[in-house]
């Protein structure tokens, strides 16, 4: 993938709009803001497509988790890969190497210190909005 | 007292949401601590052990609570285990400190949690003799041990 990717994901109760500017984007922030709800909606869409009731526009987007993450990741190209905070493999050198060598974008939900990954402080976001409509907001504002 | 380990360590329950889904008990959801934390952090009301009223998601089961609330409930009810507190946002910090005044337990941190401006007591297990009393002291230790243990 190259350049900006704008994604919209919605169901009856939640609508998320966000733009990814680089290959690694970090999503963090307070608990209870809807990070895992976003992840679950994408996973439902991956498993069941439109039958899930989730609507996605803007590009291919998938969730990545579990023991077979390396095999799953090897099959992906030009895709936004979303990883939730329970996935410990994001710390590994193997993951950092695969991120470097592929053309996917990564949206990683984590507060953890990821020393192996070259992400920009400008690409750390939190979710803004308490009602149905939610957007990403930069965590560190440029002055 | 609250004890903190910075970085990777054996026997840490890293994915607290999966552990919670498989181990939580009804009584954990309906006790006073859980009701108050769920109201504060998720802005939701516990209706009964199986149902929580969320302003955004409608009626949800306990496993759909936020990752932070689930981790807090685990810390309270299984203090002998070490849970990953980096699944908790800064809005959970005051609740972790409150629990630390009531019982001794250990959390693992993979990031620098903001415990606020008030004084506190936290034992840093990476340096077993050390107790920190405020965010300035906490930051120094977090920076040192996260860099050491997360490479």
Short mmCIF file of C-alpha atoms in Angstrom, two decimals:
data_model
loop_
_atom_site.label_atom_id
_atom_site.label_comp_id
_atom_site.label_asym_id
_atom_site.label_seq_id
_atom_site.Cartn_x
_atom_site.Cartn_y
_atom_site.Cartn_z
CA UNK A 1 0.00 0.00 0.00
CA UNK A 2 1.14 3.54 -0.65
CA UNK A 3 -0.16 6.86 0.64
CA UNK A 4 -3.24 7.54 2.71
CA UNK A 5 -5.97 4.96 3.26
CA UNK A 6 -9.39 6.12 4.47
CA UNK A 7 -11.64 3.50 6.03
CA UNK A 8 -15.24 3.57 7.21
CA UNK A 9 -16.68 0.77 9.34
CA UNK A 10 -20.22 0.77 10.67
CA UNK A 11 -23.05 -1.24 12.14
CA UNK A 12 -26.32 -0.20 13.75
CA UNK A 13 -24.72 1.19 16.91
CA UNK A 14 -21.22 2.29 15.88
CA UNK A 15 -19.61 4.11 12.99
CA UNK A 16 -15.84 4.57 12.76
CA UNK A 17 -14.06 6.79 10.22
CA UNK A 18 -10.29 7.00 10.12
CA UNK A 19 -7.34 7.60 7.81
CA UNK A 20 -4.04 5.73 7.99
CA UNK A 21 -1.10 7.82 6.77
CA UNK A 22 1.77 5.35 7.14
CA UNK A 23 2.36 1.62 7.32
CA UNK A 24 2.18 1.51 11.14
CA UNK A 25 -0.55 3.22 13.15
CA UNK A 26 -0.95 2.77 16.90
CA UNK A 27 -4.35 3.05 18.59
CA UNK A 28 -4.45 3.52 22.37
CA UNK A 29 -6.19 5.74 24.93
CA UNK A 30 -8.55 5.29 27.86
CA UNK A 31 -10.46 2.09 28.50
CA UNK A 32 -14.08 2.01 27.37
CA UNK A 33 -13.66 4.19 24.28
CA UNK A 34 -14.46 1.49 21.72
CA UNK A 35 -11.14 0.07 20.52
CA UNK A 36 -12.06 -3.56 20.97
CA UNK A 37 -15.58 -2.92 19.64
CA UNK A 38 -13.94 -1.71 16.41
CA UNK A 39 -11.74 -4.82 16.34
CA UNK A 40 -14.73 -7.13 16.93
CA UNK A 41 -16.68 -5.49 14.08
CA UNK A 42 -13.81 -6.07 11.65
CA UNK A 43 -13.46 -9.68 12.83
CA UNK A 44 -17.20 -10.27 12.35
CA UNK A 45 -16.93 -8.91 8.80
CA UNK A 46 -13.89 -11.11 8.09
CA UNK A 47 -15.74 -14.21 9.28
CA UNK A 48 -19.12 -13.60 7.68
CA UNK A 49 -18.81 -10.78 5.14
CA UNK A 50 -21.90 -8.63 4.54
CA UNK A 51 -24.05 -11.20 6.38
CA UNK A 52 -22.42 -9.96 9.60
CA UNK A 53 -24.33 -6.69 9.31
CA UNK A 54 -21.06 -4.77 9.38
CA UNK A 55 -20.35 -2.40 6.49
CA UNK A 56 -16.77 -1.62 5.47
CA UNK A 57 -15.57 0.71 2.76
CA UNK A 58 -12.18 2.05 1.75
CA UNK A 59 -10.06 -1.06 1.32
CA UNK A 60 -9.28 -4.59 2.43
CA UNK A 61 -9.05 -4.78 6.21
CA UNK A 62 -8.54 -7.91 8.31
CA UNK A 63 -7.83 -8.87 11.91
CA UNK A 64 -4.76 -10.90 12.82
CA UNK A 65 -4.47 -13.03 15.98
CA UNK A 66 -3.54 -16.43 17.34
CA UNK A 67 -0.70 -18.92 16.95
CA UNK A 68 -0.83 -19.00 13.14
CA UNK A 69 -0.29 -15.27 12.72
CA UNK A 70 2.86 -15.71 10.61
CA UNK A 71 1.17 -17.99 8.06
CA UNK A 72 -1.87 -15.73 7.92
CA UNK A 73 0.26 -12.63 7.44
CA UNK A 74 2.30 -14.27 4.65
CA UNK A 75 -0.91 -14.63 2.62
CA UNK A 76 -1.80 -10.93 2.82
CA UNK A 77 -0.92 -8.15 0.40
CA UNK A 78 -2.16 -4.56 0.08
CA UNK A 79 -4.30 -5.04 3.15
CA UNK A 80 -4.89 -3.14 6.39
CA UNK A 81 -4.02 -5.60 9.18
CA UNK A 82 -5.59 -4.88 12.58
CA UNK A 83 -4.09 -6.40 15.75
CA UNK A 84 -5.75 -6.22 19.19
CA UNK A 85 -3.98 -5.62 22.49
CA UNK A 86 -4.04 -9.27 23.57
CA UNK A 87 -1.60 -10.33 20.83
CA UNK A 88 1.88 -10.65 22.29
CA UNK A 89 3.57 -11.38 18.95
CA UNK A 90 3.78 -7.64 18.21
CA UNK A 91 6.86 -7.56 20.50
CA UNK A 92 8.75 -10.13 18.42
CA UNK A 93 11.62 -9.61 15.99
CA UNK A 94 9.82 -11.94 13.57
CA UNK A 95 6.83 -9.60 13.47
CA UNK A 96 9.04 -6.53 13.01
CA UNK A 97 10.79 -8.26 10.12
CA UNK A 98 7.54 -9.17 8.40
CA UNK A 99 6.19 -5.64 8.80
CA UNK A 100 9.32 -4.28 7.14
CA UNK A 101 9.18 -6.71 4.22
CA UNK A 102 5.51 -6.48 3.23
CA UNK A 103 3.20 -3.97 1.54
CA UNK A 104 0.44 -4.12 4.18
CA UNK A 105 -0.56 -1.35 6.57
CA UNK A 106 -0.85 -2.19 10.27
CA UNK A 107 -3.27 -0.77 12.83
CA UNK A 108 -2.03 -2.00 16.21
CA UNK A 109 -4.19 -1.57 19.31
CA UNK A 110 -1.71 -1.41 22.17
CA UNK A 111 -0.29 0.80 24.90
CA UNK A 112 2.86 -1.29 25.13
CA UNK A 113 6.32 -0.02 24.37
CA UNK A 114 7.17 -1.54 20.96
CA UNK A 115 10.91 -1.11 20.71
CA UNK A 116 11.22 -3.27 17.57
CA UNK A 117 8.84 -1.26 15.38
CA UNK A 118 9.68 2.01 13.60
CA UNK A 119 6.43 3.89 14.12
CA UNK A 120 6.05 7.67 14.23
CA UNK A 121 4.84 9.52 17.33
CA UNK A 122 2.52 11.39 14.92
CA UNK A 123 0.74 8.14 14.09
CA UNK A 124 -0.44 7.38 17.61
CA UNK A 125 -4.18 7.92 17.93
CA UNK A 126 -7.07 7.55 20.34
CA UNK A 127 -10.78 7.25 19.60
CA UNK A 128 -12.81 10.44 19.78
CA UNK A 129 -16.60 10.42 20.25
CA UNK A 130 -18.89 8.91 22.88
CA UNK A 131 -21.97 8.26 20.74
CA UNK A 132 -22.41 6.33 17.52
CA UNK A 133 -19.94 8.31 15.39
CA UNK A 134 -16.29 7.86 16.26
CA UNK A 135 -13.08 9.11 14.68
CA UNK A 136 -9.37 8.82 15.35
CA UNK A 137 -7.69 11.76 17.05
CA UNK A 138 -3.92 12.27 17.22
CA UNK A 139 -2.70 11.63 20.75
CA UNK A 140 0.21 14.05 20.48
CA UNK A 141 -0.65 17.34 18.82
CA UNK A 142 1.97 19.11 16.72
CA UNK A 143 2.62 22.68 17.86
CA UNK B 1 0.50 -2.94 48.51
CA UNK B 2 0.50 -2.63 44.75
CA UNK B 3 3.53 -4.26 43.16
CA UNK B 4 4.64 -3.55 39.59
CA UNK B 5 6.84 -5.55 37.27
CA UNK B 6 7.98 -3.69 34.14
CA UNK B 7 8.33 -5.72 30.95
CA UNK B 8 8.17 -9.38 30.06
CA UNK B 9 8.08 -12.01 32.75
CA UNK B 10 6.98 -15.65 33.09
CA UNK B 11 3.47 -16.40 34.32
CA UNK B 12 1.96 -13.05 33.36
CA UNK B 13 -1.59 -13.38 32.02
CA UNK B 14 -1.12 -11.15 29.00
CA UNK B 15 -4.48 -11.54 27.24
CA UNK B 16 -6.71 -10.67 30.17
CA UNK B 17 -9.87 -10.57 28.05
CA UNK B 18 -9.60 -14.23 27.03
CA UNK B 19 -8.78 -15.26 30.62
CA UNK B 20 -11.73 -13.23 31.92
CA UNK B 21 -14.16 -14.77 29.42
CA UNK B 22 -13.24 -18.25 30.60
CA UNK B 23 -12.86 -17.69 34.34
CA UNK B 24 -15.15 -14.92 35.61
CA UNK B 25 -17.78 -15.69 38.25
CA UNK B 26 -21.21 -14.08 38.50
CA UNK B 27 -20.40 -12.65 41.93
CA UNK B 28 -17.44 -10.71 40.46
CA UNK B 29 -19.80 -8.68 38.26
CA UNK B 30 -22.35 -7.74 40.88
CA UNK B 31 -20.08 -6.70 43.74
CA UNK B 32 -19.73 -3.05 44.75
CA UNK B 33 -16.25 -2.62 43.25
CA UNK B 34 -17.24 -3.96 39.83
CA UNK B 35 -20.47 -1.94 39.72
CA UNK B 36 -18.60 1.28 40.52
CA UNK B 37 -15.70 0.64 38.09
CA UNK B 38 -18.10 -0.32 35.28
CA UNK B 39 -20.11 2.86 35.88
CA UNK B 40 -17.01 5.07 35.96
CA UNK B 41 -14.99 3.59 33.09
CA UNK B 42 -17.59 2.10 30.72
CA UNK B 43 -20.43 4.47 31.74
CA UNK B 44 -22.60 1.36 32.07
CA UNK B 45 -24.96 -0.10 34.67
CA UNK B 46 -24.87 -3.65 35.97
CA UNK B 47 -28.44 -5.00 35.71
CA UNK B 48 -27.58 -8.52 36.86
CA UNK B 49 -24.66 -10.95 36.69
CA UNK B 50 -25.24 -11.58 32.99
CA UNK B 51 -26.44 -8.20 31.74
CA UNK B 52 -24.87 -4.76 31.61
CA UNK B 53 -26.66 -1.75 30.14
CA UNK B 54 -24.23 0.19 27.94
CA UNK B 55 -25.21 3.60 26.54
CA UNK B 56 -23.52 2.75 23.23
CA UNK B 57 -23.82 -1.02 22.82
CA UNK B 58 -27.20 -1.64 24.50
CA UNK B 59 -27.48 -4.67 26.78
CA UNK B 60 -24.23 -6.62 26.77
CA UNK B 61 -22.81 -9.68 28.58
CA UNK B 62 -19.82 -9.23 30.93
CA UNK B 63 -17.29 -10.40 28.33
CA UNK B 64 -18.14 -7.32 26.24
CA UNK B 65 -16.99 -4.93 28.97
CA UNK B 66 -13.90 -2.86 28.15
CA UNK B 67 -10.53 -4.56 28.42
CA UNK B 68 -9.57 -2.23 31.26
CA UNK B 69 -12.60 -3.07 33.40
CA UNK B 70 -12.13 -6.79 32.84
CA UNK B 71 -8.48 -6.55 33.92
CA UNK B 72 -9.48 -4.59 37.05
CA UNK B 73 -12.08 -7.19 38.02
CA UNK B 74 -9.44 -9.92 37.63
CA UNK B 75 -6.94 -8.00 39.79
CA UNK B 76 -9.52 -7.71 42.56
CA UNK B 77 -10.68 -11.31 42.50
CA UNK B 78 -7.49 -13.23 41.72
CA UNK B 79 -4.75 -11.25 43.54
CA UNK B 80 -2.42 -14.25 43.49
CA UNK B 81 -2.04 -13.98 39.72
CA UNK B 82 -0.12 -11.36 37.74
CA UNK B 83 -2.21 -9.64 35.08
CA UNK B 84 -1.15 -7.39 32.21
CA UNK B 85 -2.23 -3.91 33.30
CA UNK B 86 -1.25 -2.43 29.95
CA UNK B 87 -4.72 -3.53 28.90
CA UNK B 88 -5.91 -0.74 31.19
CA UNK B 89 -6.13 2.91 30.15
CA UNK B 90 -5.04 5.73 32.43
CA UNK B 91 -8.67 6.04 33.53
CA UNK B 92 -8.19 2.72 35.36
CA UNK B 93 -5.15 3.93 37.34
CA UNK B 94 -7.09 5.31 40.32
CA UNK B 95 -8.93 1.99 40.61
CA UNK B 96 -5.67 0.04 40.62
CA UNK B 97 -4.32 2.32 43.38
CA UNK B 98 -7.55 1.86 45.36
CA UNK B 99 -7.19 -1.93 45.15
CA UNK B 100 -3.54 -1.60 46.17
CA UNK B 101 -4.61 0.03 49.43
CA UNK B 102 -6.89 -2.91 50.20
CA UNK B 103 -4.75 -5.89 49.18
CA UNK B 104 -1.34 -6.93 47.90
CA UNK B 105 -1.12 -7.95 44.27
CA UNK B 106 1.23 -7.67 41.30
CA UNK B 107 0.62 -6.18 37.88
CA UNK B 108 2.82 -6.30 34.79
CA UNK B 109 3.26 -3.08 32.84
CA UNK B 110 4.54 -2.83 29.28
CA UNK B 111 4.04 0.93 29.11
CA UNK B 112 4.13 3.92 31.45
CA UNK B 113 0.76 4.20 33.16
CA UNK B 114 -0.16 7.64 34.50
CA UNK B 115 -1.01 7.20 38.19
CA UNK B 116 -1.82 10.90 38.62
CA UNK B 117 -0.55 13.76 40.74
CA UNK B 118 -1.28 12.40 44.23
CA UNK B 119 1.31 10.48 46.25
CA UNK B 120 1.08 6.70 46.32
CA UNK B 121 3.09 3.65 47.32
CA UNK B 122 4.11 1.14 44.66
CA UNK B 123 6.78 -1.50 45.07
CA UNK B 124 8.89 -1.97 41.95
CA UNK B 125 9.60 -5.69 41.70
CA UNK B 126 12.40 -5.29 39.15
CA UNK B 127 14.25 -3.75 42.15
CA UNK B 128 12.75 -5.59 45.11
CA UNK B 129 13.80 -3.09 47.75
CA UNK B 130 12.39 -0.06 45.99
CA UNK B 131 9.12 1.66 46.83
CA UNK B 132 8.17 4.71 44.73
CA UNK B 133 5.90 7.44 46.08
CA UNK B 134 4.95 9.65 43.13
CA UNK B 135 4.94 9.79 39.32
CA UNK B 136 8.41 11.36 39.13
CA UNK B 137 9.97 8.42 40.96
CA UNK B 138 7.76 5.98 39.08
CA UNK B 139 8.78 7.43 35.69
CA UNK B 140 12.48 7.01 36.40
CA UNK B 141 12.05 3.32 37.17
CA UNK B 142 9.59 2.71 34.31
CA UNK B 143 11.93 4.24 31.79
CA UNK B 144 14.90 2.23 33.03
CA UNK B 145 13.25 -1.17 33.26
CA UNK B 146 11.03 -0.94 30.17
CA UNK B 147 14.08 -0.16 28.04
CA UNK B 148 15.95 -3.04 29.67
CA UNK B 149 13.18 -5.63 29.44
CA UNK B 150 11.44 -4.79 26.18
CA UNK B 151 14.40 -5.06 23.78
#
